[in-house]
PDB file of C-alpha atoms in Angstrom:
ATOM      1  CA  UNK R  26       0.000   0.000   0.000  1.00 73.00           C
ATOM      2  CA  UNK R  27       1.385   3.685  -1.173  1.00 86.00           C
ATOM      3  CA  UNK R  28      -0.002   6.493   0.257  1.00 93.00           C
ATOM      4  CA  UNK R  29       0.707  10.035  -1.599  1.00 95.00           C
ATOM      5  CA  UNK R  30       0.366  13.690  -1.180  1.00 96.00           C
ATOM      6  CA  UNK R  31      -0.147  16.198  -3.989  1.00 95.00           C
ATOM      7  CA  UNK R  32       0.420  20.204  -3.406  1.00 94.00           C
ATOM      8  CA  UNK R  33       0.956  22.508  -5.526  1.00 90.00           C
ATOM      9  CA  UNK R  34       1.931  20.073  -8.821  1.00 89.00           C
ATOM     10  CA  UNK R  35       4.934  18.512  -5.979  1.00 93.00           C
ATOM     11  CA  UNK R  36       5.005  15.120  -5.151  1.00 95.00           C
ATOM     12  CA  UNK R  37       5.310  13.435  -1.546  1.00 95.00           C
ATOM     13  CA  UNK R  38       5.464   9.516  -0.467  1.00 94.00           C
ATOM     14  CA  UNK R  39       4.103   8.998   2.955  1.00 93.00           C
ATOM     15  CA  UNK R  40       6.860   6.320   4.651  1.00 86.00           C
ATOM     16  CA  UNK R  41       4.900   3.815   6.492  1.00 82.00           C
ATOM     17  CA  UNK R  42       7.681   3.325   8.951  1.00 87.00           C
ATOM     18  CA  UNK R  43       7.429   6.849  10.504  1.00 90.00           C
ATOM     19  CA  UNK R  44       4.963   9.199  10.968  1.00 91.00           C
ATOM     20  CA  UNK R  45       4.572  11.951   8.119  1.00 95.00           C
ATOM     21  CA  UNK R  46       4.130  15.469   9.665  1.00 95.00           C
ATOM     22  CA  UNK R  47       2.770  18.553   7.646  1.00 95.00           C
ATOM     23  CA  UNK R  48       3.372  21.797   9.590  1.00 94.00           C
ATOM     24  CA  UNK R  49       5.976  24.687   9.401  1.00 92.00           C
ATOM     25  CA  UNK R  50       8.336  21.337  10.298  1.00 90.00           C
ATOM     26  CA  UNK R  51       8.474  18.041   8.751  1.00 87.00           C
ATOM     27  CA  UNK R  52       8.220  16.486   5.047  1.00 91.00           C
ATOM     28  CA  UNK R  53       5.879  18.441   4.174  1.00 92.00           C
ATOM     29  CA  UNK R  54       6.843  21.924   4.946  1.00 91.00           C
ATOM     30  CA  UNK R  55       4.915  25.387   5.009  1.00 89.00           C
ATOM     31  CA  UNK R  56       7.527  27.056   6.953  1.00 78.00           C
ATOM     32  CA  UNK R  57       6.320  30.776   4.883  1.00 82.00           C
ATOM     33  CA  UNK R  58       3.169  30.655   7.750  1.00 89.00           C
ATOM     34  CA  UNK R  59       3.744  32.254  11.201  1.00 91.00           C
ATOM     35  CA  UNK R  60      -0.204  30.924  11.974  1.00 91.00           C
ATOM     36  CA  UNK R  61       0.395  27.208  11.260  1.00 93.00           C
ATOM     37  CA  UNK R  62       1.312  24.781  13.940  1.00 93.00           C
ATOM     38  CA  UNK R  63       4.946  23.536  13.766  1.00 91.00           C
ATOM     39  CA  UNK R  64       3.480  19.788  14.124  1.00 93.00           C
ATOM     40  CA  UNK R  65      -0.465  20.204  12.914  1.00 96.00           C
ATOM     41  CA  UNK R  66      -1.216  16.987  10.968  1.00 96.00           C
ATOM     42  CA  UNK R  67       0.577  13.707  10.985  1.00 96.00           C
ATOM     43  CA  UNK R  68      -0.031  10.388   8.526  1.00 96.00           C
ATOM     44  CA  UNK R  69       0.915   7.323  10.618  1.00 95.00           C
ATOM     45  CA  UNK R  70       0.240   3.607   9.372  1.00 93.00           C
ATOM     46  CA  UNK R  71      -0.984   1.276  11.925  1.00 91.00           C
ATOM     47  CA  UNK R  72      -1.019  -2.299  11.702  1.00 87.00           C
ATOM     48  CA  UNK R  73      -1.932  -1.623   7.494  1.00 86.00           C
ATOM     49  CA  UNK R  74      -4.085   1.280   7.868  1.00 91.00           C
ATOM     50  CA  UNK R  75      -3.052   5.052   7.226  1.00 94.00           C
ATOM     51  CA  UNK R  76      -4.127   7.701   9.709  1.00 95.00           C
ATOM     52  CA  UNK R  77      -4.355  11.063   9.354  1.00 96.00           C
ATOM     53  CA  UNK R  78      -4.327  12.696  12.977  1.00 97.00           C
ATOM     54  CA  UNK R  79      -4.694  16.670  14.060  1.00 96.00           C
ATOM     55  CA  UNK R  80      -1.909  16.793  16.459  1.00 96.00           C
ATOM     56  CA  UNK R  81      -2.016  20.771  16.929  1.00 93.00           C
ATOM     57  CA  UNK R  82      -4.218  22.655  19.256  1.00 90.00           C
ATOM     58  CA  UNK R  83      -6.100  24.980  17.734  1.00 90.00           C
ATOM     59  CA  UNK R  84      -6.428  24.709  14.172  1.00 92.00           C
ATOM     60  CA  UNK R  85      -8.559  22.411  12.197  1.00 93.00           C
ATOM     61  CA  UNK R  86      -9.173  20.494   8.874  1.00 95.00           C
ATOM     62  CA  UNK R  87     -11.770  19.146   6.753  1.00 94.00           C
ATOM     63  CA  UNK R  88     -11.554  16.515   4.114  1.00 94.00           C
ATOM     64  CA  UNK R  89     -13.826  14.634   2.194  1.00 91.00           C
ATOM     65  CA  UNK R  90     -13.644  11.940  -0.841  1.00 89.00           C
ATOM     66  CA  UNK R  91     -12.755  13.359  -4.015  1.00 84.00           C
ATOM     67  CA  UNK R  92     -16.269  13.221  -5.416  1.00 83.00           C
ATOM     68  CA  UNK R  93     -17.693  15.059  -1.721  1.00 82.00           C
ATOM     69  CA  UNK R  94     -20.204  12.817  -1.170  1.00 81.00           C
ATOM     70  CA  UNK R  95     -18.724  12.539   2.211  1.00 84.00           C
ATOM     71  CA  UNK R  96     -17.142  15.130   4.550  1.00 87.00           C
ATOM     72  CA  UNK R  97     -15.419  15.046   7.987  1.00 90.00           C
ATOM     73  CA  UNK R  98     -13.808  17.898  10.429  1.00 91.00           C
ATOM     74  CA  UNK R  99     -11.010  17.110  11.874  1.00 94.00           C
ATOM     75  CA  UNK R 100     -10.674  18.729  15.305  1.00 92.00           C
ATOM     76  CA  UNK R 101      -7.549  18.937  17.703  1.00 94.00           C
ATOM     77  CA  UNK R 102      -6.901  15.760  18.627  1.00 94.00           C
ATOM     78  CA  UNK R 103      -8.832  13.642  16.295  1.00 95.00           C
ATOM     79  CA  UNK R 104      -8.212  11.079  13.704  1.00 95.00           C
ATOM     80  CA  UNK R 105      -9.599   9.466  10.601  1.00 94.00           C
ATOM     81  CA  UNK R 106      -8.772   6.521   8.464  1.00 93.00           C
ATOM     82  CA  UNK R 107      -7.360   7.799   5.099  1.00 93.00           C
ATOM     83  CA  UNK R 108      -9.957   4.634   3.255  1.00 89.00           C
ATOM     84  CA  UNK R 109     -10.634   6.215  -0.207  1.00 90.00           C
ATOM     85  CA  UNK R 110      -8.838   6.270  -3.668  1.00 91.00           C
ATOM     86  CA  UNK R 111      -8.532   9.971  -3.127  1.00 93.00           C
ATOM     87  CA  UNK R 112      -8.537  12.337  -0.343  1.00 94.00           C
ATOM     88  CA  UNK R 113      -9.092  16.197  -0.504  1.00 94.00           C
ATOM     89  CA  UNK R 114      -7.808  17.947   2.529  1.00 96.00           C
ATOM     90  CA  UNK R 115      -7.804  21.837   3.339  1.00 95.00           C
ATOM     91  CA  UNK R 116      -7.246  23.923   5.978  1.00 95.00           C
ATOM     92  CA  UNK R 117      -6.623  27.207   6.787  1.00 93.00           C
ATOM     93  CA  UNK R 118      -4.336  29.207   8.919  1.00 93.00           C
ATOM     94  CA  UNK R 119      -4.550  32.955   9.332  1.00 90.00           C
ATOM     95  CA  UNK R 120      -5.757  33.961   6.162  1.00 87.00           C
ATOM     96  CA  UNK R 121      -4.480  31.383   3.804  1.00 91.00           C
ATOM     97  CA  UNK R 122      -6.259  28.299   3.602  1.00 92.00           C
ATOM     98  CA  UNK R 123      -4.300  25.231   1.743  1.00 94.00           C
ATOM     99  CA  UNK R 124      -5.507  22.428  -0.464  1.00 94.00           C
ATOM    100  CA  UNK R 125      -4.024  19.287  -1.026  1.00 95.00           C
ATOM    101  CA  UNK R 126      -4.791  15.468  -2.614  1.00 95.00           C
ATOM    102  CA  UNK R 127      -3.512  12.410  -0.317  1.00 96.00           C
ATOM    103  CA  UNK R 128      -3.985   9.431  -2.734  1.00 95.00           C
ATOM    104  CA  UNK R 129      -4.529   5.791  -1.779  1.00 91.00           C
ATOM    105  CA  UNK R 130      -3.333   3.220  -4.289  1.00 87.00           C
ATOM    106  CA  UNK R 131      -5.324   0.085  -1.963  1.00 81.00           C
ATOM    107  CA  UNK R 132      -8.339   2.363  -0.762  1.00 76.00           C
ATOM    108  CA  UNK R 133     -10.352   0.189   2.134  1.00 73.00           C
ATOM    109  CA  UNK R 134     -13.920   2.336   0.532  1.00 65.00           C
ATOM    110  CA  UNK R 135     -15.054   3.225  -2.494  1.00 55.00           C
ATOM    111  CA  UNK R 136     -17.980   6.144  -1.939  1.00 49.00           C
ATOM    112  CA  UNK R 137     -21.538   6.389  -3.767  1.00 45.00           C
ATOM    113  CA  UNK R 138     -22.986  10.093  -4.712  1.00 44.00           C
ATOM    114  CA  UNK R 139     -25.081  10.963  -2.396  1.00 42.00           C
ATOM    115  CA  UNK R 140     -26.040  14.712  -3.442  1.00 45.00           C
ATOM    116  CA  UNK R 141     -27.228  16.664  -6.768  1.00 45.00           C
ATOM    117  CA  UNK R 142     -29.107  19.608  -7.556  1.00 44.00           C
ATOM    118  CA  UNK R 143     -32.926  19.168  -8.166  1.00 43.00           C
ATOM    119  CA  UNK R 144     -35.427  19.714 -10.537  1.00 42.00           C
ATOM    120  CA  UNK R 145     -36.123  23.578  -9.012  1.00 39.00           C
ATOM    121  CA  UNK R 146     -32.395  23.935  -9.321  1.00 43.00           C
ATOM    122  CA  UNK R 147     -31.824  24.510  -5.339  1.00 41.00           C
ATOM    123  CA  UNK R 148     -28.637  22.330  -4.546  1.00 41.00           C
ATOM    124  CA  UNK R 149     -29.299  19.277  -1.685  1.00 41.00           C
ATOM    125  CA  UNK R 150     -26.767  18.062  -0.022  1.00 46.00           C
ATOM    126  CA  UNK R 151     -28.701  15.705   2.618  1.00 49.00           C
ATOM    127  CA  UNK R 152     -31.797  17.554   3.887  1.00 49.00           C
ATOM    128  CA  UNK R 153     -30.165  20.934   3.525  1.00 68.00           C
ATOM    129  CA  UNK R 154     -31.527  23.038   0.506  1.00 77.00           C
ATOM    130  CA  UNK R 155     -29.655  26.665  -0.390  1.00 87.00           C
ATOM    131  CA  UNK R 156     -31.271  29.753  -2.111  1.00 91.00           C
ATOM    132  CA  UNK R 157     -29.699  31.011  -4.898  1.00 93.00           C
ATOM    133  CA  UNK R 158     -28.918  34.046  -3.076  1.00 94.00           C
ATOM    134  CA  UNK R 159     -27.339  31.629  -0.205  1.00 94.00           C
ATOM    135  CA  UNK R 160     -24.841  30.335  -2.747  1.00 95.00           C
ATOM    136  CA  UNK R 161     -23.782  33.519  -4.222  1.00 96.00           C
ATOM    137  CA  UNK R 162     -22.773  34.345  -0.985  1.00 97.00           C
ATOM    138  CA  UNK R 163     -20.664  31.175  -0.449  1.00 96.00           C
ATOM    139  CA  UNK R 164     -19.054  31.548  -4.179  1.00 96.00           C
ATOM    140  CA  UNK R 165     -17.722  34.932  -3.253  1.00 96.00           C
ATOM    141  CA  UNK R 166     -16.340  33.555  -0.344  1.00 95.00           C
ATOM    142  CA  UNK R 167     -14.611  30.641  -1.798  1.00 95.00           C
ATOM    143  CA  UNK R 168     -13.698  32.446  -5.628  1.00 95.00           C
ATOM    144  CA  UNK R 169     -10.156  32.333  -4.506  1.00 93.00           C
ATOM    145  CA  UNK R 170      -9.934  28.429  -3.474  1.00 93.00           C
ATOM    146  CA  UNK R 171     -12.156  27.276  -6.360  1.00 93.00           C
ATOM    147  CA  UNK R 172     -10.096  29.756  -8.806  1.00 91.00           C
ATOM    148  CA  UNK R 173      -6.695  27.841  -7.721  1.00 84.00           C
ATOM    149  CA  UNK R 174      -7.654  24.778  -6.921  1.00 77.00           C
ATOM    150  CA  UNK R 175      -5.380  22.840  -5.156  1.00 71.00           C
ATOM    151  CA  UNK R 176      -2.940  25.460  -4.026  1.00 77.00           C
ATOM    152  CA  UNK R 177      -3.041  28.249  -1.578  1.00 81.00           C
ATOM    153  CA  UNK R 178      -5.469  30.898  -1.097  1.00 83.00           C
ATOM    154  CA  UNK R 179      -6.593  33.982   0.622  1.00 87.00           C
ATOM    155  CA  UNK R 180      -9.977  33.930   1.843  1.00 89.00           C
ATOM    156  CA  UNK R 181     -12.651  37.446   1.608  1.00 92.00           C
ATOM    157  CA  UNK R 182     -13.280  39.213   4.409  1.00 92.00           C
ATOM    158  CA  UNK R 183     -17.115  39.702   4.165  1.00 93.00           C
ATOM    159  CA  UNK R 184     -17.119  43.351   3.568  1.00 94.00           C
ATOM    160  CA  UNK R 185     -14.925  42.309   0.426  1.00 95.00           C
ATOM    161  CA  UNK R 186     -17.382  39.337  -0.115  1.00 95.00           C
ATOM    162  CA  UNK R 187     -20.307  41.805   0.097  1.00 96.00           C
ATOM    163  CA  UNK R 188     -18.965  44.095  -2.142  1.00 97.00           C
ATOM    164  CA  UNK R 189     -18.363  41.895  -4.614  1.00 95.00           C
ATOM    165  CA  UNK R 190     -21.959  41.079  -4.607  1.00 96.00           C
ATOM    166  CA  UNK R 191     -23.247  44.393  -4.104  1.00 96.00           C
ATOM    167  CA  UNK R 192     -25.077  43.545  -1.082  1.00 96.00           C
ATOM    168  CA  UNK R 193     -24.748  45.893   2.179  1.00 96.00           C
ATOM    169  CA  UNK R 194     -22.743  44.547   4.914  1.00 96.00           C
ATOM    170  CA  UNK R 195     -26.276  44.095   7.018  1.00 95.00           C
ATOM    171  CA  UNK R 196     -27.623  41.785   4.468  1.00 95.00           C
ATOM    172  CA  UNK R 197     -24.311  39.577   4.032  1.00 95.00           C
ATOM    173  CA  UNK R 198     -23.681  38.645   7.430  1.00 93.00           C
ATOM    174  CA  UNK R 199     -27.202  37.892   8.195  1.00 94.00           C
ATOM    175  CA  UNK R 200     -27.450  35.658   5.378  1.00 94.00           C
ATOM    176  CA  UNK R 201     -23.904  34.253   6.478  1.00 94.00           C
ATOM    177  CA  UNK R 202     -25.925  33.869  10.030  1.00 92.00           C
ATOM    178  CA  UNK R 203     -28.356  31.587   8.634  1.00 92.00           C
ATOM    179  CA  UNK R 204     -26.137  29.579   6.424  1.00 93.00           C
ATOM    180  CA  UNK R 205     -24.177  28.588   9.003  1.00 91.00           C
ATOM    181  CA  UNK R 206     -26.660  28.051  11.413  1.00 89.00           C
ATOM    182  CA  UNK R 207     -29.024  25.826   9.481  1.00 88.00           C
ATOM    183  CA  UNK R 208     -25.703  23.641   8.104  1.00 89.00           C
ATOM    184  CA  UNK R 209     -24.690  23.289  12.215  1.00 87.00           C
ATOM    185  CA  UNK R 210     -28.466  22.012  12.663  1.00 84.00           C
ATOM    186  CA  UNK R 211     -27.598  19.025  10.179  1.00 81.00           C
ATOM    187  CA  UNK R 212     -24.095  18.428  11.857  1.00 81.00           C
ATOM    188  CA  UNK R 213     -21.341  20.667  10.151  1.00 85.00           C
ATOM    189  CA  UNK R 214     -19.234  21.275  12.597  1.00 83.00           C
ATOM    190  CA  UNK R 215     -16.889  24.297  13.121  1.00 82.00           C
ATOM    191  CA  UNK R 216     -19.737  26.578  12.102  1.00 84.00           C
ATOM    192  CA  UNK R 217     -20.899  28.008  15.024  1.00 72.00           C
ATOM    193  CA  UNK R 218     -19.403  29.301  18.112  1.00 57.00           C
ATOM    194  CA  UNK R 219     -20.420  27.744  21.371  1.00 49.00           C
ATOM    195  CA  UNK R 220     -20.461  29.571  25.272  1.00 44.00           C
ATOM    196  CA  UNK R 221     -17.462  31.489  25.729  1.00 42.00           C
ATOM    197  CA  UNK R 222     -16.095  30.428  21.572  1.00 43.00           C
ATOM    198  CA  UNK R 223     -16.595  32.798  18.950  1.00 44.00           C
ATOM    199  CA  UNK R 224     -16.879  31.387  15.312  1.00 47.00           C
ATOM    200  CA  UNK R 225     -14.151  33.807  14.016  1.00 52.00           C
ATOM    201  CA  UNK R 226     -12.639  31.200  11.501  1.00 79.00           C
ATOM    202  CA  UNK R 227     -15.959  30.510  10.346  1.00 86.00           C
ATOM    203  CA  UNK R 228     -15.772  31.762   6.932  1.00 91.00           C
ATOM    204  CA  UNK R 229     -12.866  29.485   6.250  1.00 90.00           C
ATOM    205  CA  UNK R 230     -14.488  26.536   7.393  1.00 90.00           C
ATOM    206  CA  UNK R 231     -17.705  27.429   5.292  1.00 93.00           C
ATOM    207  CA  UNK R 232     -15.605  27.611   2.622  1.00 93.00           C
ATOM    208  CA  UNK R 233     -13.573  24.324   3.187  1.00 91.00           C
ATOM    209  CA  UNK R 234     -16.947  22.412   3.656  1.00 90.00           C
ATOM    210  CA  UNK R 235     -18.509  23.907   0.582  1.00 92.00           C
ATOM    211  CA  UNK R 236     -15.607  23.278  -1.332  1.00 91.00           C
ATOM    212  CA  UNK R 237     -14.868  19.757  -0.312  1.00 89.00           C
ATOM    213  CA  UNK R 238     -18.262  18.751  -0.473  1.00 88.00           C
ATOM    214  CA  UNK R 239     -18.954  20.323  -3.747  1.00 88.00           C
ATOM    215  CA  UNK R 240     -21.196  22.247  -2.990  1.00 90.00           C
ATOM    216  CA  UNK R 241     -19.704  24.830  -5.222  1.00 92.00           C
ATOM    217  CA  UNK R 242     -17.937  24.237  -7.562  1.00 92.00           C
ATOM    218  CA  UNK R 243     -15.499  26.250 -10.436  1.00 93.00           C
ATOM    219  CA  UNK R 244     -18.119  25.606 -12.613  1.00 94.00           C
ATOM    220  CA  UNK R 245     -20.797  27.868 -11.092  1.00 95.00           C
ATOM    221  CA  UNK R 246     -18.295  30.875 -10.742  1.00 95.00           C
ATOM    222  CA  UNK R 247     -20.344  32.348 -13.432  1.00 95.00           C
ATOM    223  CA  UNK R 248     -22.753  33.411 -11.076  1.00 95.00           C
ATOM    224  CA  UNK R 249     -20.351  35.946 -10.238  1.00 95.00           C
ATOM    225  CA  UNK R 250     -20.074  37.876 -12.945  1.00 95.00           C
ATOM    226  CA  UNK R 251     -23.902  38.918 -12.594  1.00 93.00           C
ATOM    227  CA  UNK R 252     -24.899  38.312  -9.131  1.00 93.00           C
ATOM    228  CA  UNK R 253     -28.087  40.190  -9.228  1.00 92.00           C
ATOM    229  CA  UNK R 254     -29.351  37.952 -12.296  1.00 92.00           C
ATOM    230  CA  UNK R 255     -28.976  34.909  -9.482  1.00 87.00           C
ATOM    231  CA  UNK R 256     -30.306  36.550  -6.274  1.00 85.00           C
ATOM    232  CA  UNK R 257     -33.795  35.716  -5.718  1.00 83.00           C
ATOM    233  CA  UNK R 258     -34.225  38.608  -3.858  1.00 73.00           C
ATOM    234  CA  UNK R 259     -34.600  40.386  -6.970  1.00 54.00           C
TER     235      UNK R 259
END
């Protein structure tokens, strides 16, 4: 069993023997980032199966199968069985976020679709159902990760993000508001800030689950270039 990584078009081999860290230290280095953990993830095969485990403290990461039929959060602390052909991983860190491609040559799963937009042309993934208006605002968040896929990106600040749609300030984050409160009430984590925990990284993570999951994709980045022909509050 090989286990790889691809980042930006360079090649890395996970050695079974050892554990394989990506951080500002390690194989995998992103030493340019003053906001990323010196040790934050680490691939580690045990007993024939590769982990991937969050071994930092305060930042997270999302992946999902390549197709984003399924999505997990990877908190401080956790870990997850790397069991598909591909794996799409991102996570942010001050105000990049990163994207990268672990590939399993023996994958343990092979994942169904599970999601696809419906006949009124809302997109389901599960029971959740966005407006157009609600992905508008998630494409101008994500433009720069789905623009360079795969490599490392800035994410909007929401006045930017608002701008860029035209919409006031008000109307964005209230719409952010609900977005991310009706994806925590069907189990996206990272979305909402709990007693004494404010959601600042919240954007990111909104973007990293849209993105992995496709929710949006490159492909609908058209919307962009007339948002008020896509906003159904017009």
């Amino acid at each position: 069993m090989t286990v790889s990584i691809e980042f930006v078009g360079e090649w890395y081999t996970v050695d079974g023997t050892e554990p394989f860290l990506i951080g500002r230290d390690g194989p995998l280095e992103l030493d340019d980032n003053p906001y990323l953990h010196r040790r934050f993830l680490t691939i580690t095969n045990v007993d024939g199966m590769y982990w991937i485990e969050n071994v930092g403290s305060r930042l997270s990461a999302t992946l999902a199968d390549n197709d984003g039929a399924t999505q997990a959060y990877l908190a401080p602390g956790a870990k997850l069985p790397l069991v598909y052909p591909q794996t799409v991983l991102l996570f942010t860190a001050g105000p990049t976020t990163y994207e990268m491609t672990i590939f399993n040559d023996e994958p343990a799963y092979l994942p169904s679709h599970v999601a696809d937009t419906d006949e009124t042309g809302e997109t389901t993934i599960g029971p959740v159902e966005l407006t157009p208006s609600q992905i508008l605002l998630i494409l101008a968040l994500a433009e720069p990760v789905l623009t360079g896929r795969g490599t490392t990106s800035s994410i909007p600040s929401s006045q930017q993000a608002a701008d860029r749609l035209g919409w006031p300030i008000t109307r964005f984050n209230r719409k952010l508001d609900h977005i991310c409160e009706r994806l925590t009430r069907y189990g996206v984590r990272g979305l909402h800030g709990g007693p004494g925990k404010l959601a600042v990284n919240r954007r990111a993570r909104l973007v990293e689950h849209s993105v992995a999951t496709r929710l949006v994709t490159a492909e609908d980045l058209y919307r962009l270039d007339n948002p008020a022909e896509y906003d159904d509050a017009n």
